PDB file of C-alpha atoms in Angstrom:
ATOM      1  CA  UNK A   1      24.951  56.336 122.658  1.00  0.00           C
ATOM      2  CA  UNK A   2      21.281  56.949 121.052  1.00  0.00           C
ATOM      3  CA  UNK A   3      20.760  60.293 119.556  1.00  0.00           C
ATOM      4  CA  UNK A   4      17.157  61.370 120.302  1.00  0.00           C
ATOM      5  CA  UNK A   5      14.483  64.314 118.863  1.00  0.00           C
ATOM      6  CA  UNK A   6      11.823  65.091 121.118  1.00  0.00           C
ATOM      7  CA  UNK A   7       8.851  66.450 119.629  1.00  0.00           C
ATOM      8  CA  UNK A   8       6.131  68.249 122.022  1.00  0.00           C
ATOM      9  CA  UNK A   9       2.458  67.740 120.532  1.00  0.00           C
ATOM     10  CA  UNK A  10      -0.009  70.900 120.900  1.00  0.00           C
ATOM     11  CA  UNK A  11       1.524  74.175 118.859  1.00  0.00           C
ATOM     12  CA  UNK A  12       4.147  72.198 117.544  1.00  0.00           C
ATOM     13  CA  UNK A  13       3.728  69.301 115.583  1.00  0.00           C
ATOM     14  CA  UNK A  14       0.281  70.461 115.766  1.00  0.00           C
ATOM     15  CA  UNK A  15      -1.242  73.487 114.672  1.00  0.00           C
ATOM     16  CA  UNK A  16      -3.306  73.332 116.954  1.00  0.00           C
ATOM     17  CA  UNK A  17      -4.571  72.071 120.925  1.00  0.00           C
ATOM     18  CA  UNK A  18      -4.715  69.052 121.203  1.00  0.00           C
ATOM     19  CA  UNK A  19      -7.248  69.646 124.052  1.00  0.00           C
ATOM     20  CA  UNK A  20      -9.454  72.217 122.291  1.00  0.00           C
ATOM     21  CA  UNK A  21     -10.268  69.212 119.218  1.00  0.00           C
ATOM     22  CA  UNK A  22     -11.145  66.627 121.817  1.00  0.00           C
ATOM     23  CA  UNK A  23     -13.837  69.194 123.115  1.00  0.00           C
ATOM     24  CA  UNK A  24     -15.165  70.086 120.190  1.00  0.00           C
ATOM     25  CA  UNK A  25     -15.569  66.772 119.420  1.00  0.00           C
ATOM     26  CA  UNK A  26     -17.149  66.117 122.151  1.00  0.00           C
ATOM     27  CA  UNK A  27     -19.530  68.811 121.975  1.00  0.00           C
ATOM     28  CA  UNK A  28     -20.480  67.557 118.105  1.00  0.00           C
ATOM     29  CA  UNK A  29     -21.436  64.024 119.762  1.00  0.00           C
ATOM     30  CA  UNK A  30     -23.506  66.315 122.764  1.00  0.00           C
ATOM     31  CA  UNK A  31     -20.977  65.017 125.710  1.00  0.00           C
ATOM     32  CA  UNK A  32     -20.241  68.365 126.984  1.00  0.00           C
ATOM     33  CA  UNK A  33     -21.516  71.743 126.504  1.00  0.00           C
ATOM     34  CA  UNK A  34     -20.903  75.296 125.197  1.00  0.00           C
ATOM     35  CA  UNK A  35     -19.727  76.454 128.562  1.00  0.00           C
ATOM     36  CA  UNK A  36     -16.976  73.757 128.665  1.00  0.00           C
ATOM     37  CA  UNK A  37     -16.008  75.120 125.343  1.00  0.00           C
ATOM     38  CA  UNK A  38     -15.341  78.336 126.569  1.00  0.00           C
ATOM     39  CA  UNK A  39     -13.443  76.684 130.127  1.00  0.00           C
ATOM     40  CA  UNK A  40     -11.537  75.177 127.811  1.00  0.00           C
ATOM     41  CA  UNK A  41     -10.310  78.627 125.379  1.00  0.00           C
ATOM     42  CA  UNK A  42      -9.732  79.903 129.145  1.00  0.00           C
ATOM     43  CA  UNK A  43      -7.425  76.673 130.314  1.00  0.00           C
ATOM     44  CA  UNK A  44      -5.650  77.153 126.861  1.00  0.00           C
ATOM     45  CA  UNK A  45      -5.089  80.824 127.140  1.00  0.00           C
ATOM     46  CA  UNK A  46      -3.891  80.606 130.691  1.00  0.00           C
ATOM     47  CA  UNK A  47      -1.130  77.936 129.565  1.00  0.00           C
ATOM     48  CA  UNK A  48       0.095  80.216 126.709  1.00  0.00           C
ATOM     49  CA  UNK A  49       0.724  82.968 129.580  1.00  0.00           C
ATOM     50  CA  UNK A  50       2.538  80.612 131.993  1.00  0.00           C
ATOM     51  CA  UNK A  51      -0.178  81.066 134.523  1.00  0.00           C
ATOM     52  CA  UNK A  52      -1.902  77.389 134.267  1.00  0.00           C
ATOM     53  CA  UNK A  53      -1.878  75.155 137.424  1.00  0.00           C
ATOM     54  CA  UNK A  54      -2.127  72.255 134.361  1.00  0.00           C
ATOM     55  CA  UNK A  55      -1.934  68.895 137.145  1.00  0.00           C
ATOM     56  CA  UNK A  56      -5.512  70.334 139.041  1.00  0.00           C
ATOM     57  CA  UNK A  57      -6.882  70.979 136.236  1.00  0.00           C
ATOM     58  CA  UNK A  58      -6.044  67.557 134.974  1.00  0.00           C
ATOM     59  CA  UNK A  59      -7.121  66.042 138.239  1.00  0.00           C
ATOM     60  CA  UNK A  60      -9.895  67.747 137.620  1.00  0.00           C
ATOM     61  CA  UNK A  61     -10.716  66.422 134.304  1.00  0.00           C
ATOM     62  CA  UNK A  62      -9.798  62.785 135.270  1.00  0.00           C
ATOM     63  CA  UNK A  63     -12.947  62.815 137.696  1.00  0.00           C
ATOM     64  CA  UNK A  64     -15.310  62.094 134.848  1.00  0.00           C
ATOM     65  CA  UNK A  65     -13.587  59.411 133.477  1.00  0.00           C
ATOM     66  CA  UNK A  66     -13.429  57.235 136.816  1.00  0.00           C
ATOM     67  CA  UNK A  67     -14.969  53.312 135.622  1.00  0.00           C
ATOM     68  CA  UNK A  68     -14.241  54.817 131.761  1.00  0.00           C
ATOM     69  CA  UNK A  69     -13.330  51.308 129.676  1.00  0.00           C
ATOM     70  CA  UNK A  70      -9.667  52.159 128.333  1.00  0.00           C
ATOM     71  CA  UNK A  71     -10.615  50.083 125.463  1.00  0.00           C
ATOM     72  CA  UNK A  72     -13.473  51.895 124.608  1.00  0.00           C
ATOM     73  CA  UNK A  73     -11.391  55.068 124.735  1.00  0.00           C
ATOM     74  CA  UNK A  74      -8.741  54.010 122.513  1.00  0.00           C
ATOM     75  CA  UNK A  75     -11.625  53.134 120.044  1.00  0.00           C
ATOM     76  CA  UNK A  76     -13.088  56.538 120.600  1.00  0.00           C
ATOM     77  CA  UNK A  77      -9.447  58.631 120.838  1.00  0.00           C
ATOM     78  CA  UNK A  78      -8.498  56.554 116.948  1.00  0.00           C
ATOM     79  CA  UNK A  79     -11.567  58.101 115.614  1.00  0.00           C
ATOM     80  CA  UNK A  80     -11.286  61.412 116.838  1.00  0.00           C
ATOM     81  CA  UNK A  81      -7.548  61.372 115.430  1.00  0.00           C
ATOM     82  CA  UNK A  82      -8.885  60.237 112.051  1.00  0.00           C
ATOM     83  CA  UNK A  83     -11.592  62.975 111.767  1.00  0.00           C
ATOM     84  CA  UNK A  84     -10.523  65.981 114.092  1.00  0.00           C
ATOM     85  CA  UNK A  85      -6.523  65.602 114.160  1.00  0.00           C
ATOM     86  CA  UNK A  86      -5.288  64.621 110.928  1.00  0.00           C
ATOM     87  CA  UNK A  87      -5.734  68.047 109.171  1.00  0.00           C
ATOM     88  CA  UNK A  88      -3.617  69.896 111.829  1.00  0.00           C
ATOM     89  CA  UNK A  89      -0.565  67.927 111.547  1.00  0.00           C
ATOM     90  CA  UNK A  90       2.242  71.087 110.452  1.00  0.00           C
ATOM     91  CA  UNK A  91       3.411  69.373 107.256  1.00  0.00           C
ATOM     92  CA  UNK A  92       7.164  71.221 108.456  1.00  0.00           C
ATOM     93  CA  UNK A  93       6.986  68.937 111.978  1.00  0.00           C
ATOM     94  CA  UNK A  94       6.288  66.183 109.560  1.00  0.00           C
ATOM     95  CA  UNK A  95       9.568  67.114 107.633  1.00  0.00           C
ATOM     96  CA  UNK A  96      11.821  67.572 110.140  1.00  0.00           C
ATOM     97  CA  UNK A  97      10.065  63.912 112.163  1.00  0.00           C
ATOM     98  CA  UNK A  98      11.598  62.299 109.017  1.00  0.00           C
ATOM     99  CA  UNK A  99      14.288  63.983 108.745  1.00  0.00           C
ATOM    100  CA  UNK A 100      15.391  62.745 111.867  1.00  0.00           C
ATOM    101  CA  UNK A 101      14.275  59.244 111.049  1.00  0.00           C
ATOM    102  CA  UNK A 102      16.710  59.454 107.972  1.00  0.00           C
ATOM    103  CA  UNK A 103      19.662  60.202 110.438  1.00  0.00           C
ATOM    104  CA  UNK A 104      18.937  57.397 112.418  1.00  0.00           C
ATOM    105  CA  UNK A 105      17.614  59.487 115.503  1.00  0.00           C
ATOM    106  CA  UNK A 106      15.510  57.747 118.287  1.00  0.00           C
ATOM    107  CA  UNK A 107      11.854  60.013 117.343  1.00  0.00           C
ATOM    108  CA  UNK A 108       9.623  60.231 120.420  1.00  0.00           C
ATOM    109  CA  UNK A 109       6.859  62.674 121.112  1.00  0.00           C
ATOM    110  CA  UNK A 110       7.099  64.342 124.866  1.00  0.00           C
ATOM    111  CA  UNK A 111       3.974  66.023 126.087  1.00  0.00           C
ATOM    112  CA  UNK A 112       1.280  66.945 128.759  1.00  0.00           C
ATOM    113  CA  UNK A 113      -1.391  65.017 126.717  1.00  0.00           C
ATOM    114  CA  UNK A 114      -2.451  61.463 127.585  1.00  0.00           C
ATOM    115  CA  UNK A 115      -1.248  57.994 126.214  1.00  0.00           C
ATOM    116  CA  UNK A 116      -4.692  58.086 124.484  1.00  0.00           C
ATOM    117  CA  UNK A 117      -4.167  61.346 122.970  1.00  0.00           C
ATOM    118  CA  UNK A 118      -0.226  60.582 121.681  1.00  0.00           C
ATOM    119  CA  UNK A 119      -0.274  56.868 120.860  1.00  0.00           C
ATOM    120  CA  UNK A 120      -2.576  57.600 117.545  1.00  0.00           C
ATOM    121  CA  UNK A 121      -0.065  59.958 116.497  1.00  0.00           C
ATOM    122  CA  UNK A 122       2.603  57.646 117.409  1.00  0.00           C
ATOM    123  CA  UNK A 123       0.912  55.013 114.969  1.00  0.00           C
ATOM    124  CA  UNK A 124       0.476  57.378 112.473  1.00  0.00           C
ATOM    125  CA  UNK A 125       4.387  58.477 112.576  1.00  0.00           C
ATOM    126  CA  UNK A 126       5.904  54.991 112.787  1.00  0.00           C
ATOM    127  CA  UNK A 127       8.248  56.880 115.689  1.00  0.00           C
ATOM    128  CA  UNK A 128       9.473  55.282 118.664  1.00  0.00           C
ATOM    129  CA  UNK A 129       6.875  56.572 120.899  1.00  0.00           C
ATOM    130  CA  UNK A 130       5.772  58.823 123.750  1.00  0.00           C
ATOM    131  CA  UNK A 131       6.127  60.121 126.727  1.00  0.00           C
ATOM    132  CA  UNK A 132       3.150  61.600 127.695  1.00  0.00           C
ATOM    133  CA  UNK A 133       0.814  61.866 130.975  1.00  0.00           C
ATOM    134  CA  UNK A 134       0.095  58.484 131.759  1.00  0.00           C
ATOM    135  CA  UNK A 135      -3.833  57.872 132.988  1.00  0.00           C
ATOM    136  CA  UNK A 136      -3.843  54.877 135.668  1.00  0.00           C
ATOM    137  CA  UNK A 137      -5.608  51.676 134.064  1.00  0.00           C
ATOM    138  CA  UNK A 138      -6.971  49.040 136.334  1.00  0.00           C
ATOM    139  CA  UNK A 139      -8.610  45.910 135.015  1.00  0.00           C
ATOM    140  CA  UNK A 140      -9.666  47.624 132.236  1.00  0.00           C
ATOM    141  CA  UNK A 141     -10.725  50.876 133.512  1.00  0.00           C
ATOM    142  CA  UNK A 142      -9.486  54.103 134.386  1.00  0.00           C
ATOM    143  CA  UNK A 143      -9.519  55.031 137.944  1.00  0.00           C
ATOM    144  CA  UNK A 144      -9.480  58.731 137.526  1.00  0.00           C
ATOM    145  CA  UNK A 145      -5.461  58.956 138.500  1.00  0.00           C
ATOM    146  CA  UNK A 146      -2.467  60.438 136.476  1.00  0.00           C
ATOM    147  CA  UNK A 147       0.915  58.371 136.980  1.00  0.00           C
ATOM    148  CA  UNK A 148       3.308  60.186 138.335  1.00  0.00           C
ATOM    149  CA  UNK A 149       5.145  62.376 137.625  1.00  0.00           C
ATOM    150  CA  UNK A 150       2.903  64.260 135.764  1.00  0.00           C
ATOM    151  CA  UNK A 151       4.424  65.130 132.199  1.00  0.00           C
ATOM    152  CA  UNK A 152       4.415  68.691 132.671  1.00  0.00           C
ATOM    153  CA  UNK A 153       6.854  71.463 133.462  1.00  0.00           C
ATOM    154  CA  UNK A 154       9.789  70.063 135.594  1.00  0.00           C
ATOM    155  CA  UNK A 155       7.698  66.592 135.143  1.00  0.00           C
ATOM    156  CA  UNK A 156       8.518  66.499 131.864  1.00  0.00           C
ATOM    157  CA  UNK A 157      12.138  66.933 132.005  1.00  0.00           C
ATOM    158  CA  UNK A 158      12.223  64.015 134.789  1.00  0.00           C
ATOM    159  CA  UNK A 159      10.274  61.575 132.809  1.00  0.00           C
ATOM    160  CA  UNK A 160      12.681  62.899 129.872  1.00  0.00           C
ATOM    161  CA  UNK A 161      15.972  62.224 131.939  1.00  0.00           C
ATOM    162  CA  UNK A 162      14.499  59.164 133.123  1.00  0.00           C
ATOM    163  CA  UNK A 163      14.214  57.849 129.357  1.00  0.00           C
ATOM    164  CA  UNK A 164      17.270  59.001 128.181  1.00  0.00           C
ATOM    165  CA  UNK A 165      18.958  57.008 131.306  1.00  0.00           C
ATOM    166  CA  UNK A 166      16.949  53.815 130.369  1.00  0.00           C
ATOM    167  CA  UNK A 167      17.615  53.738 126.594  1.00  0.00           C
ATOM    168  CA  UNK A 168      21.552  54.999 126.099  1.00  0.00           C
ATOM    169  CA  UNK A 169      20.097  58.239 124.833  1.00  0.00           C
ATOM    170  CA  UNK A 170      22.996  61.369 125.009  1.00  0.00           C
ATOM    171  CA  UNK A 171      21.108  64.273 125.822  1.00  0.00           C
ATOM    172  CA  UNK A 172      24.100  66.546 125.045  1.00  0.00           C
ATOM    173  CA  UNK A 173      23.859  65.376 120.984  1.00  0.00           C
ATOM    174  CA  UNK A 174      19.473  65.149 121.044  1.00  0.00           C
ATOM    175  CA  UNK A 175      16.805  67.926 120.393  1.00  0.00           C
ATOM    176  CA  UNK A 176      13.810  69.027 121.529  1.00  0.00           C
ATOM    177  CA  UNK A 177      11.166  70.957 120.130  1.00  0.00           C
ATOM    178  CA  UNK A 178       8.866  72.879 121.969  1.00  0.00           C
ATOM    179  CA  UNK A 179       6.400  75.892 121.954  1.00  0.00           C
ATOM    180  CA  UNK A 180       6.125  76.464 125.388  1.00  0.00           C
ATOM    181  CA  UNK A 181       7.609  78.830 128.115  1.00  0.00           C
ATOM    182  CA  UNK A 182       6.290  75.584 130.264  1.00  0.00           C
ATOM    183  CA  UNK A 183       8.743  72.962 128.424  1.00  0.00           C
ATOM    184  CA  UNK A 184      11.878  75.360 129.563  1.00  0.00           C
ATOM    185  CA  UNK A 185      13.018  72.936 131.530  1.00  0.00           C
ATOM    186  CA  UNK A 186      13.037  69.683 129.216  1.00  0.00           C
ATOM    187  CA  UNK A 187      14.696  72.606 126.627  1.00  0.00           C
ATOM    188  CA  UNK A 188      17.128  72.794 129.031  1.00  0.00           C
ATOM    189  CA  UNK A 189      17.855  69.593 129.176  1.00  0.00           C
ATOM    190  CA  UNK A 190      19.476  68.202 126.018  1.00  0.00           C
ATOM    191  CA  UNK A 191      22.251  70.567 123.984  1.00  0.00           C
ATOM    192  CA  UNK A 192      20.123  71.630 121.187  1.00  0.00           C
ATOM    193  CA  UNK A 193      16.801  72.945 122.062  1.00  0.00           C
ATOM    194  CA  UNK A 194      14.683  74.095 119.203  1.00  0.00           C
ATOM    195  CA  UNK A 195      11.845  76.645 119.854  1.00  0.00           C
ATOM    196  CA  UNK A 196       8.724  76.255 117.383  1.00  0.00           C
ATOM    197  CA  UNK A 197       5.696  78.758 117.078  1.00  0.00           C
ATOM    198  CA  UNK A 198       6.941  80.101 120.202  1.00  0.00           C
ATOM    199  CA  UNK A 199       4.838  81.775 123.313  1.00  0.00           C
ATOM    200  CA  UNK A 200       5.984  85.368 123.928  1.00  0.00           C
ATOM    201  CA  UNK A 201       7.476  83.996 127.025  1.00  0.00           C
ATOM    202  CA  UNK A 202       9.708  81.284 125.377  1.00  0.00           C
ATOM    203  CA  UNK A 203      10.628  83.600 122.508  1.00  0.00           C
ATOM    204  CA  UNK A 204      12.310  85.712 124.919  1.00  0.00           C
ATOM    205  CA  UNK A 205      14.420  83.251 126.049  1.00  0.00           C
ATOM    206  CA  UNK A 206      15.038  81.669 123.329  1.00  0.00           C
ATOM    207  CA  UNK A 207      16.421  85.390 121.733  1.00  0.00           C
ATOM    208  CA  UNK A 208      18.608  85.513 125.042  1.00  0.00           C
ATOM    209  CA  UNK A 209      19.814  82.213 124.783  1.00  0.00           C
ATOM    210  CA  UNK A 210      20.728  82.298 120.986  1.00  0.00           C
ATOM    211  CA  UNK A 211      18.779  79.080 120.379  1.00  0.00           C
ATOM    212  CA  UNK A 212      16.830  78.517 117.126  1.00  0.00           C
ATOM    213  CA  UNK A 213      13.655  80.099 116.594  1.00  0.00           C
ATOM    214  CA  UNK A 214      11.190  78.260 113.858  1.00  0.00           C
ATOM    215  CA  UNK A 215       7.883  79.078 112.807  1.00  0.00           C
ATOM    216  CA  UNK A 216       6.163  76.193 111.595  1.00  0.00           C
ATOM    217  CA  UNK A 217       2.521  77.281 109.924  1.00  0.00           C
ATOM    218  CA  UNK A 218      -0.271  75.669 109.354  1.00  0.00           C
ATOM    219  CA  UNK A 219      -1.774  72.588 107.163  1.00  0.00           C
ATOM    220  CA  UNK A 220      -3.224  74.924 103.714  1.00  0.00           C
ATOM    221  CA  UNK A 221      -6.848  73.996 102.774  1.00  0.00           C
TER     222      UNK A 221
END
């Protein structure tokens, strides 16, 4: 059987929210405003104190983008990696990705963010890909929906399980890296979890449960 690392995206392999870049992107190019901005530091907060109900508010989201050409967001999501995401790739999550590469491991990212979101990074790995929230496509556009399950929470470690069964991976000998109180249970599912830049809720588990603790820091200059 496969030996897999999972890698989750936002405060782990990068610096950074994934979330928080698109916005301010999107405020540069005048799609959304200040107030969003500040909805958005109040979303993120929440989720670093365990007390974000993430699906509505992805729901939520997903209302704008009803009709949206996927096309044209891949085209848009590439260039927003390029310019906004690049420089918060933590060059230690870059080490230890090819580390595991070296070893032979299956390398796959697992997060709440969307295919459109992941699949640059994906590219820009050369990894085996992602599991991610998937956003419904239909003849071309997006309907507004979120496949389910949603990769989040307990979500996350179904959709993990659910890979794992489909691609001879052993989840006893595989890793996953996380931040988040909120990835618990996908940490709980393979034998060695690895907590990264952890949330004060996670750390304390993580000291209870005698896994590794890492801080990785962020890009210089």
């Amino acid at each position: 059987m496969k030996v897999a690392a999972f890698f989750d995206v936002d405060q782990t392999l990068l610096a950074e929210n994934s979330g928080k870049l698109y916005l301010q992107w999107m405020f540069q190019k005048g799609r959304v405003s200040q107030v969003d901005l500040w909805r958005a530091a109040y979303s993120i907060a929440l989720h670093r104190l365990n007390r974000l109900d993430a699906k509505a508010l992805a729901r939520r989201a997903m209302t704008s983008l009803v009709g949206y050409s996927a096309t044209q967001m891949e085209a848009e999501c590439a260039e927003w990696f390029e310019k906004m995401v690049l420089r918060w790739l933590s060059p230690a999550g870059m080490r230890t990705v090819e580390a595991h590469k070296e070893q032979g491991h299956t390398v796959v990212l697992c997060s709440a963010s969307t295919q459109f979101v992941c699949d640059p990074l994906v590219k820009h790995l050369s990894i085996d890909g992602a599991l991610c929230t998937r956003l419904v496509v239909k003849d071309g556009h997006l309907t507004g929906e979120i496949e389910e399950p949603f990769c989040y929470g307990p979500g996350k470690r179904e959709v993990l399980e659910k890979y794992a069964r489909e691609n001879d991976v052993d989840l006893v000998q595989s890793y996953f890296y996380s931040d988040s109180v909120t990835d618990l249970p996908a940490l709980e599912a393979v034998g060695k979890p690895v907590v990264v830049n952890a949330d004060r809720y996670l750390y304390r588990e993580a000291r209870h449960r005698a896994w590794p603790l890492l801080s990785w820091g962020a890009p210089q200059g």
